[in-house]
Every structure is written in C-alpha cells, then in structure tokens.
mmCIF file with all atom_site columns, C-alpha atoms in Angstrom:
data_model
loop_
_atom_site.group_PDB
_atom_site.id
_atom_site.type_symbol
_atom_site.label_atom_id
_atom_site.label_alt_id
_atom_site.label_comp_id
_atom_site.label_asym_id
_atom_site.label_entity_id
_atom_site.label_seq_id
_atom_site.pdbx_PDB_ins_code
_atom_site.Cartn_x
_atom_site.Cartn_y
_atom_site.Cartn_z
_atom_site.occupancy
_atom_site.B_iso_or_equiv
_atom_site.pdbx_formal_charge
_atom_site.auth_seq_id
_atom_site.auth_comp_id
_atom_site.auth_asym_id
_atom_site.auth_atom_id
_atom_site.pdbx_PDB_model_num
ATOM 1  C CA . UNK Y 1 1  ? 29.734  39.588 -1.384  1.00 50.00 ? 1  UNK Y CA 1
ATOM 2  C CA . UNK Y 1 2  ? 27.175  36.827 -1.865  1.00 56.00 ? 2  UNK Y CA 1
ATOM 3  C CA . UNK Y 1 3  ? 27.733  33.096 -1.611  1.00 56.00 ? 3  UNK Y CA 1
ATOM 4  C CA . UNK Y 1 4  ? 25.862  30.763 -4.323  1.00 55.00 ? 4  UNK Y CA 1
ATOM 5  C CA . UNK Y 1 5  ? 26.092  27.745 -2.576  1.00 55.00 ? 5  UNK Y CA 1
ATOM 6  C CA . UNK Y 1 6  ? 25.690  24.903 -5.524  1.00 62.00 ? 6  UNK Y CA 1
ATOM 7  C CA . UNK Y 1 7  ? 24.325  21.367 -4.391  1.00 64.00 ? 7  UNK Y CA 1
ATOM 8  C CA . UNK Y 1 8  ? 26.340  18.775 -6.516  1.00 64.00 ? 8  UNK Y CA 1
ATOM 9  C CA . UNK Y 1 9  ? 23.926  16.005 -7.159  1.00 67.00 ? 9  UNK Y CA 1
ATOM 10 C CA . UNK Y 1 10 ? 25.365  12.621 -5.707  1.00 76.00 ? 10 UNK Y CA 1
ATOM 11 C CA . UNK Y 1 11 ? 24.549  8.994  -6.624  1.00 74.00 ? 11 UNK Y CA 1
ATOM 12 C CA . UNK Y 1 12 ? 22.241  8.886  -3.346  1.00 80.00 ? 12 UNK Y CA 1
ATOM 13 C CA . UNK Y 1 13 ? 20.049  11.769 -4.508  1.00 80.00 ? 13 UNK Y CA 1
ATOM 14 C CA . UNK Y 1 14 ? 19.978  10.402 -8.097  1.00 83.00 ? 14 UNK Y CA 1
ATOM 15 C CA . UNK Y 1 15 ? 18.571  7.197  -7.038  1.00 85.00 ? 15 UNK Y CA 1
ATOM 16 C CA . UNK Y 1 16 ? 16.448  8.538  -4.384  1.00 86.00 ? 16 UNK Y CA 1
ATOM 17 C CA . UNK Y 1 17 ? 15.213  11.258 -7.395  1.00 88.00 ? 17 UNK Y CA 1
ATOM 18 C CA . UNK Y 1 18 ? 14.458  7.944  -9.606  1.00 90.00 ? 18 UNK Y CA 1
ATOM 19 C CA . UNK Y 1 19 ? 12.869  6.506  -6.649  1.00 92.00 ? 19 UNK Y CA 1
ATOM 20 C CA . UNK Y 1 20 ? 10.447  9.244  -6.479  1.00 93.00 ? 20 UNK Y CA 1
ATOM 21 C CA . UNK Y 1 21 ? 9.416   9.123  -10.022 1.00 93.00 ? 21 UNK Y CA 1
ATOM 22 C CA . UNK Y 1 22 ? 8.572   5.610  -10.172 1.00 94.00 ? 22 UNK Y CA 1
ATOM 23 C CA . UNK Y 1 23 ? 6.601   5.771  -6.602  1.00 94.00 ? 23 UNK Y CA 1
ATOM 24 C CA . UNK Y 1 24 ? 4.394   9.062  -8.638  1.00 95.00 ? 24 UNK Y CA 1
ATOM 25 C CA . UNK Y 1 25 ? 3.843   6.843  -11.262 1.00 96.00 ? 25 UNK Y CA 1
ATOM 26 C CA . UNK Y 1 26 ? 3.365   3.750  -10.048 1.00 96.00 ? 26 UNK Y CA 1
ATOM 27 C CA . UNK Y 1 27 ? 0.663   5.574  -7.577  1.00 96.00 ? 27 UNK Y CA 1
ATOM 28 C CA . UNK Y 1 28 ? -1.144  7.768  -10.708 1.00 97.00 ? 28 UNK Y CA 1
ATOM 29 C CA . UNK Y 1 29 ? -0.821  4.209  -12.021 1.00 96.00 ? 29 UNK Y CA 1
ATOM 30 C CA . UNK Y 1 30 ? -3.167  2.340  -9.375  1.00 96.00 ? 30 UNK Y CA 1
ATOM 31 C CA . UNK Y 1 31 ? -5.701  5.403  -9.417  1.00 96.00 ? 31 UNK Y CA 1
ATOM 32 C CA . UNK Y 1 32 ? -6.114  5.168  -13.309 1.00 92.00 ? 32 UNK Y CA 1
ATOM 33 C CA . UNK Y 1 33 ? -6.721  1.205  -13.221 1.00 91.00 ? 33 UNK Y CA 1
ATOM 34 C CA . UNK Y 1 34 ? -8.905  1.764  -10.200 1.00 93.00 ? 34 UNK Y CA 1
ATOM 35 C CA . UNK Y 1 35 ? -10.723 4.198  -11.798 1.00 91.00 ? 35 UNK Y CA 1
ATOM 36 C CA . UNK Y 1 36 ? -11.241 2.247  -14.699 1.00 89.00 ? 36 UNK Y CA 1
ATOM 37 C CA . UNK Y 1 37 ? -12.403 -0.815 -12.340 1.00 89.00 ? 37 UNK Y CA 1
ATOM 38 C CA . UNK Y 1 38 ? -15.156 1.315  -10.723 1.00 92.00 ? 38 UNK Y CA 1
ATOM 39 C CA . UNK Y 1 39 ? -16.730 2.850  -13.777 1.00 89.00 ? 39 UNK Y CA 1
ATOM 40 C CA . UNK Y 1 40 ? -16.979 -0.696 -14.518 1.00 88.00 ? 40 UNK Y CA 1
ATOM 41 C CA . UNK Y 1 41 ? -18.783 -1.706 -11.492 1.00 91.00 ? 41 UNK Y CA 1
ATOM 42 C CA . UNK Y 1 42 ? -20.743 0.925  -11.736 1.00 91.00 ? 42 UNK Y CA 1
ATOM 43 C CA . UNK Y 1 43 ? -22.005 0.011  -15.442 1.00 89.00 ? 43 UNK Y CA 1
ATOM 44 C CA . UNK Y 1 44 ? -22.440 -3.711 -13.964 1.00 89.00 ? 44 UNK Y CA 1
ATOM 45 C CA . UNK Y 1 45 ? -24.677 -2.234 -11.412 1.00 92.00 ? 45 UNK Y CA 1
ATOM 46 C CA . UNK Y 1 46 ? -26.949 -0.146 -13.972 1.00 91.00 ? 46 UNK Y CA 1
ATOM 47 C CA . UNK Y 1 47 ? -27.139 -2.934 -15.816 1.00 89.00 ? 47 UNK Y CA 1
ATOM 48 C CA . UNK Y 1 48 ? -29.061 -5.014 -12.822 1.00 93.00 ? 48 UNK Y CA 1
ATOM 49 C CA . UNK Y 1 49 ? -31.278 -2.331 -12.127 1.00 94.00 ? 49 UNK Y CA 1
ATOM 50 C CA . UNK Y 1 50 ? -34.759 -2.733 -12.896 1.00 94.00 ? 50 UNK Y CA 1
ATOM 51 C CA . UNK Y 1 51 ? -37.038 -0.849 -15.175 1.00 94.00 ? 51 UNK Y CA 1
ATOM 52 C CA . UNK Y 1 52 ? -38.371 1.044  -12.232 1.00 95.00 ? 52 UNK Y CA 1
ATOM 53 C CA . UNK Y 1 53 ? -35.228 2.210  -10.817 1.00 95.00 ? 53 UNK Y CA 1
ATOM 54 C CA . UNK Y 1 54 ? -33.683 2.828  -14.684 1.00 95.00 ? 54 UNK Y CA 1
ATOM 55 C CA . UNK Y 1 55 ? -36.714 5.377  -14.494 1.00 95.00 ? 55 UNK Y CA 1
ATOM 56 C CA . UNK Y 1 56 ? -36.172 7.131  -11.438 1.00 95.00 ? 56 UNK Y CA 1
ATOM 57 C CA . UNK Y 1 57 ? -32.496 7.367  -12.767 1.00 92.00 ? 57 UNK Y CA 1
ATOM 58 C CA . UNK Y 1 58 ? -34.096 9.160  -16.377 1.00 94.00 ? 58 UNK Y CA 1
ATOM 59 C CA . UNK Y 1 59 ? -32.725 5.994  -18.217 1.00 93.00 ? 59 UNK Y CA 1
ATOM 60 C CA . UNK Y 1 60 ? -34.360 3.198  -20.972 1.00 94.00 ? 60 UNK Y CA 1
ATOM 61 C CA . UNK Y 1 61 ? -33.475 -0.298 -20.785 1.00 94.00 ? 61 UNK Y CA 1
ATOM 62 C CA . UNK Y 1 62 ? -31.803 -0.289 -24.067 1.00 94.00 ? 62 UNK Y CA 1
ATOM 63 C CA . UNK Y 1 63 ? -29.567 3.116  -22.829 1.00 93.00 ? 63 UNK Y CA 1
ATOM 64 C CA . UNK Y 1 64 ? -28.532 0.675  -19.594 1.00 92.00 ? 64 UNK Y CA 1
ATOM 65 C CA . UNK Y 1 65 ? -27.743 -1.636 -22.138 1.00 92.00 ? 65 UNK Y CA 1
ATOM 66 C CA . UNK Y 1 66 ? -25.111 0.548  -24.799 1.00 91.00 ? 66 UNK Y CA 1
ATOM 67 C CA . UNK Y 1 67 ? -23.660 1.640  -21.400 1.00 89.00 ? 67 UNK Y CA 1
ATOM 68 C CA . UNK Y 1 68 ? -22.801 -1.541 -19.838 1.00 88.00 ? 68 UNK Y CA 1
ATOM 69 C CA . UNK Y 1 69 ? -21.587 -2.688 -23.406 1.00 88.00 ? 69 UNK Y CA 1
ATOM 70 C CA . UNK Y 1 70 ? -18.494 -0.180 -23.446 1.00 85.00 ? 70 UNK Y CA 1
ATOM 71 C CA . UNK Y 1 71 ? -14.900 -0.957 -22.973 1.00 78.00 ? 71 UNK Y CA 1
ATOM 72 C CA . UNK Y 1 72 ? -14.641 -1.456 -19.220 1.00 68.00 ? 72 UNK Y CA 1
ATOM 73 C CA . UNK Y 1 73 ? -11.374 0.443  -19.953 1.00 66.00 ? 73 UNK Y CA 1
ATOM 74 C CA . UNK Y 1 74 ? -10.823 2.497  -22.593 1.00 66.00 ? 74 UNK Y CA 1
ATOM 75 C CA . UNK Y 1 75 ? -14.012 4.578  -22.004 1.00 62.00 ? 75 UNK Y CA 1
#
C-alpha cells in the first residue's frame, strides 16, 4: 500500500510563492536596467577615445560616432 501524501497549499505558502516571483523579477529587473546603463557607459567611453586609441581598437571616428548615437536603451 502506498501513501500519496498531498501538500494543500495554505495562504502562507501562497504569499510566500508571490513573494518569490516578484523578488525573481524585480532582481532580472535591476540586471536588465544595469545592463542597459553599462553598454551606455561604455559607448560614452568610445566616444572620448582618441583617434589613436579608436585605431588600436579597429574603429573610425565616424563608427565611434553611430555607436555612441544609439538608444542608450533599447539597443
């Protein structure tokens, strides 16, 4: 004979279930603004560099340029 031992859901583990969610989200959240906030320091950046160091990168001024002019957070 085999017990099936069923775990009845009560208004605790609801909430603390909820709870859960919103933490995941709110932390994937964070990490996808952050993101977005470092590519755009990092286009900032390129943008200051000089001609030389564009060079030693493999980039033109002008390819510095269509970089640093994207979204800062939509791409």
């Amino acid at each position: 004979m085999t017990l099936v031992s069923e775990r009845l859901e009560t208004p605790r583990d609801t909430d603390r279930s909820k709870m859960r969610r919103t933490a995941r989200w709110g932390r994937w959240l964070l990490a996808a603004v952050g993101h977005r906030l470092e590519k755009r320091r990092s286009r900032r950046t390129l943008c200051e560099l000089t001609d030389d160091e564009l060079r030693d990168v493999g980039l033109t001024r002008a390819q510095a340029r269509a970089e640093t002019a994207k979204s800062w957070f939509w791409s």
